[in-house]
PDB file of C-alpha atoms in Angstrom:
ATOM      1  CA  MET A 148     -14.349 -19.117  -3.351  1.00 48.00           C
ATOM      2  CA  THR A 149     -10.579 -19.204  -3.771  1.00 55.00           C
ATOM      3  CA  ALA A 150      -8.224 -21.944  -2.676  1.00 66.00           C
ATOM      4  CA  ASN A 151      -6.861 -19.643   0.048  1.00 75.00           C
ATOM      5  CA  PRO A 152      -8.735 -19.608   3.339  1.00 78.00           C
ATOM      6  CA  GLN A 153     -10.412 -16.357   4.301  1.00 89.00           C
ATOM      7  CA  TYR A 154      -8.485 -14.125   6.643  1.00 90.00           C
ATOM      8  CA  PRO A 155      -9.870 -13.591  10.154  1.00 93.00           C
ATOM      9  CA  GLY A 156     -12.665 -11.039  10.206  1.00 94.00           C
ATOM     10  CA  ARG A 157     -13.322 -11.153   6.450  1.00 94.00           C
ATOM     11  CA  ASP A 158     -17.054 -11.777   6.893  1.00 94.00           C
ATOM     12  CA  GLN A 159     -17.386  -8.863   9.327  1.00 96.00           C
ATOM     13  CA  LEU A 160     -15.404  -6.573   7.010  1.00 95.00           C
ATOM     14  CA  ASP A 161     -17.541  -7.552   3.994  1.00 95.00           C
ATOM     15  CA  THR A 162     -20.739  -6.996   5.996  1.00 96.00           C
ATOM     16  CA  ALA A 163     -19.611  -3.577   7.265  1.00 96.00           C
ATOM     17  CA  ASN A 164     -18.456  -2.560   3.778  1.00 96.00           C
ATOM     18  CA  ALA A 165     -21.780  -3.549   2.180  1.00 97.00           C
ATOM     19  CA  ARG A 166     -23.741  -1.791   4.926  1.00 97.00           C
ATOM     20  CA  PHE A 167     -21.652   1.394   4.531  1.00 97.00           C
ATOM     21  CA  ARG A 168     -22.025   1.435   0.752  1.00 97.00           C
ATOM     22  CA  ARG A 169     -25.785   0.933   0.944  1.00 98.00           C
ATOM     23  CA  ALA A 170     -26.150   3.675   3.555  1.00 97.00           C
ATOM     24  CA  ILE A 171     -24.063   6.132   1.528  1.00 97.00           C
ATOM     25  CA  SER A 172     -25.982   5.235  -1.617  1.00 97.00           C
ATOM     26  CA  ARG A 173     -29.286   5.909   0.130  1.00 97.00           C
ATOM     27  CA  LEU A 174     -28.006   9.142   1.657  1.00 96.00           C
ATOM     28  CA  HIS A 175     -26.662  10.328  -1.703  1.00 97.00           C
ATOM     29  CA  ARG A 176     -29.942   9.514  -3.390  1.00 96.00           C
ATOM     30  CA  GLU A 177     -31.868  11.423  -0.694  1.00 96.00           C
ATOM     31  CA  ALA A 178     -29.541  14.410  -1.042  1.00 95.00           C
ATOM     32  CA  GLY A 179     -29.864  14.424  -4.817  1.00 94.00           C
ATOM     33  CA  ARG A 180     -33.634  14.078  -4.900  1.00 95.00           C
ATOM     34  CA  HIS A 181     -34.966  15.852  -1.841  1.00 94.00           C
ATOM     35  CA  ASP A 182     -32.383  17.594   0.318  1.00 94.00           C
ATOM     36  CA  PRO A 183     -29.277  19.037  -1.395  1.00 94.00           C
ATOM     37  CA  LYS A 184     -28.081  20.336   1.987  1.00 95.00           C
ATOM     38  CA  LEU A 185     -27.109  16.734   2.787  1.00 95.00           C
ATOM     39  CA  MET A 186     -24.514  16.570  -0.020  1.00 96.00           C
ATOM     40  CA  PRO A 187     -21.654  18.079   2.081  1.00 96.00           C
ATOM     41  CA  THR A 188     -22.402  15.444   4.722  1.00 96.00           C
ATOM     42  CA  VAL A 189     -22.150  12.715   2.088  1.00 96.00           C
ATOM     43  CA  GLU A 190     -18.836  14.121   0.879  1.00 97.00           C
ATOM     44  CA  ARG A 191     -17.469  14.436   4.439  1.00 97.00           C
ATOM     45  CA  ILE A 192     -18.398  10.855   5.334  1.00 97.00           C
ATOM     46  CA  VAL A 193     -17.008   9.397   2.124  1.00 97.00           C
ATOM     47  CA  ARG A 194     -13.771  11.410   2.456  1.00 97.00           C
ATOM     48  CA  GLU A 195     -13.341  10.298   6.077  1.00 98.00           C
ATOM     49  CA  ALA A 196     -13.967   6.663   5.134  1.00 97.00           C
ATOM     50  CA  ALA A 197     -11.477   6.873   2.239  1.00 97.00           C
ATOM     51  CA  ASP A 198      -8.856   8.439   4.521  1.00 97.00           C
ATOM     52  CA  THR A 199      -9.398   5.767   7.182  1.00 97.00           C
ATOM     53  CA  LEU A 200      -9.194   2.929   4.657  1.00 96.00           C
ATOM     54  CA  GLY A 201      -6.096   4.499   3.149  1.00 96.00           C
ATOM     55  CA  ARG A 202      -4.379   4.544   6.551  1.00 97.00           C
ATOM     56  CA  LEU A 203      -5.433   0.971   7.253  1.00 96.00           C
ATOM     57  CA  ALA A 204      -4.209  -0.168   3.830  1.00 95.00           C
ATOM     58  CA  ALA A 205      -0.831   1.511   4.527  1.00 94.00           C
ATOM     59  CA  ASP A 206      -0.648  -0.355   7.849  1.00 93.00           C
ATOM     60  CA  ALA A 207      -1.421  -3.643   6.145  1.00 92.00           C
ATOM     61  CA  GLU A 208       1.158  -2.988   3.423  1.00 88.00           C
ATOM     62  CA  ALA A 209       3.787  -2.069   6.029  1.00 86.00           C
ATOM     63  CA  ALA A 210       3.067  -5.267   7.910  1.00 87.00           C
ATOM     64  CA  GLU A 211       3.258  -7.283   4.699  1.00 84.00           C
ATOM     65  CA  SER A 212       6.660  -5.814   3.897  1.00 79.00           C
ATOM     66  CA  THR A 213       8.055  -7.303   7.112  1.00 82.00           C
ATOM     67  CA  SER A 214       7.326 -10.892   6.040  1.00 84.00           C
ATOM     68  CA  GLN A 215      10.337 -13.112   5.597  1.00 86.00           C
ATOM     69  CA  ARG A 216       9.364 -14.063   2.025  1.00 86.00           C
ATOM     70  CA  HIS A 217       9.019 -10.394   1.096  1.00 84.00           C
ATOM     71  CA  GLN A 218      12.387  -9.541   2.650  1.00 84.00           C
ATOM     72  CA  THR A 219      14.054 -12.427   0.799  1.00 88.00           C
ATOM     73  CA  ASP A 220      12.536 -11.359  -2.519  1.00 89.00           C
ATOM     74  CA  LEU A 221      13.478  -7.722  -1.923  1.00 86.00           C
ATOM     75  CA  LYS A 222      17.077  -8.644  -1.122  1.00 88.00           C
ATOM     76  CA  ALA A 223      17.303 -10.774  -4.270  1.00 92.00           C
ATOM     77  CA  GLN A 224      16.021  -7.878  -6.390  1.00 93.00           C
ATOM     78  CA  GLU A 225      18.395  -5.433  -4.722  1.00 92.00           C
ATOM     79  CA  ASP A 226      21.326  -7.812  -5.259  1.00 93.00           C
ATOM     80  CA  LYS A 227      20.396  -8.134  -8.952  1.00 95.00           C
ATOM     81  CA  LEU A 228      20.151  -4.344  -9.283  1.00 94.00           C
ATOM     82  CA  ARG A 229      23.500  -3.852  -7.548  1.00 94.00           C
ATOM     83  CA  ALA A 230      25.133  -6.414  -9.865  1.00 95.00           C
ATOM     84  CA  THR A 231      23.712  -4.524 -12.842  1.00 94.00           C
ATOM     85  CA  LEU A 232      24.782  -1.072 -11.600  1.00 94.00           C
ATOM     86  CA  ARG A 233      28.318  -1.844 -10.326  1.00 95.00           C
ATOM     87  CA  PRO A 234      29.990  -2.000 -13.733  1.00 95.00           C
ATOM     88  CA  ALA A 235      28.425   1.338 -14.736  1.00 94.00           C
ATOM     89  CA  ALA A 236      29.455   2.861 -11.392  1.00 94.00           C
ATOM     90  CA  ARG A 237      33.061   1.657 -11.932  1.00 94.00           C
ATOM     91  CA  ARG A 238      33.010   3.399 -15.312  1.00 95.00           C
ATOM     92  CA  GLY A 239      32.020   6.617 -13.534  1.00 93.00           C
ATOM     93  CA  ASP A 240      28.320   6.760 -14.396  1.00 93.00           C
ATOM     94  CA  GLU A 241      26.981   9.311 -11.882  1.00 94.00           C
ATOM     95  CA  ARG A 242      23.432   7.974 -12.082  1.00 95.00           C
ATOM     96  CA  ALA A 243      24.554   4.425 -11.231  1.00 93.00           C
ATOM     97  CA  VAL A 244      26.634   5.757  -8.329  1.00 94.00           C
ATOM     98  CA  SER A 245      23.632   7.701  -7.073  1.00 94.00           C
ATOM     99  CA  ILE A 246      21.266   4.747  -7.301  1.00 94.00           C
ATOM    100  CA  LEU A 247      23.759   2.504  -5.499  1.00 94.00           C
ATOM    101  CA  ALA A 248      24.140   5.073  -2.724  1.00 93.00           C
ATOM    102  CA  ARG A 249      20.362   5.258  -2.280  1.00 93.00           C
ATOM    103  CA  LEU A 250      20.126   1.460  -2.221  1.00 91.00           C
ATOM    104  CA  ASP A 251      22.814   1.291   0.421  1.00 90.00           C
ATOM    105  CA  ALA A 252      21.155   3.977   2.511  1.00 90.00           C
ATOM    106  CA  ARG A 253      17.788   2.215   2.323  1.00 84.00           C
ATOM    107  CA  THR A 254      19.394  -1.120   3.208  1.00 81.00           C
ATOM    108  CA  ALA A 255      21.174   0.470   6.168  1.00 83.00           C
ATOM    109  CA  ARG A 256      17.805   1.712   7.546  1.00 79.00           C
ATOM    110  CA  ARG A 257      16.270  -1.745   7.263  1.00 72.00           C
ATOM    111  CA  PRO A 258      16.848  -4.202  10.132  1.00 63.00           C
ATOM    112  CA  GLY A 259      18.897  -7.262   9.344  1.00 57.00           C
ATOM    113  CA  PRO A 260      22.347  -8.104   8.009  1.00 55.00           C
ATOM    114  CA  ALA A 261      24.264  -5.660   5.817  1.00 52.00           C
ATOM    115  CA  PRO A 262      24.314  -6.308   2.061  1.00 50.00           C
ATOM    116  CA  ASP A 263      27.100  -8.401   0.590  1.00 53.00           C
ATOM    117  CA  ASP A 264      29.129  -5.849  -1.350  1.00 47.00           C
ATOM    118  CA  ALA A 265      31.871  -8.246  -2.439  1.00 45.00           C
ATOM    119  CA  ALA A 266      31.451  -8.378  -6.201  1.00 44.00           C
TER     120      ALA A 266
END
């Protein structure tokens, strides 16, 4: 057990995951030993489960990226990158100019205050 408390629903998720893996394992074993016609069903179920988990993971990652700590860390990293790229952009480095433009565009799409470009 870790020092962090479990998130809500962790026990149910673990139970459902274990049940799913056991059921798929049994179905795969049955398909391999006795009924090869079941193999496409195994593949379809596993693919659907992987797709669903992938979508849910993307939702969780998107929600995580909205946390205040994450936003603060991201802004600090972007500020550091801008400070590194500005001298090169002033010298005419096209790659630095391009990266700065993409950073500015990404920052403009994100809610919150505009970046501090005074440097």
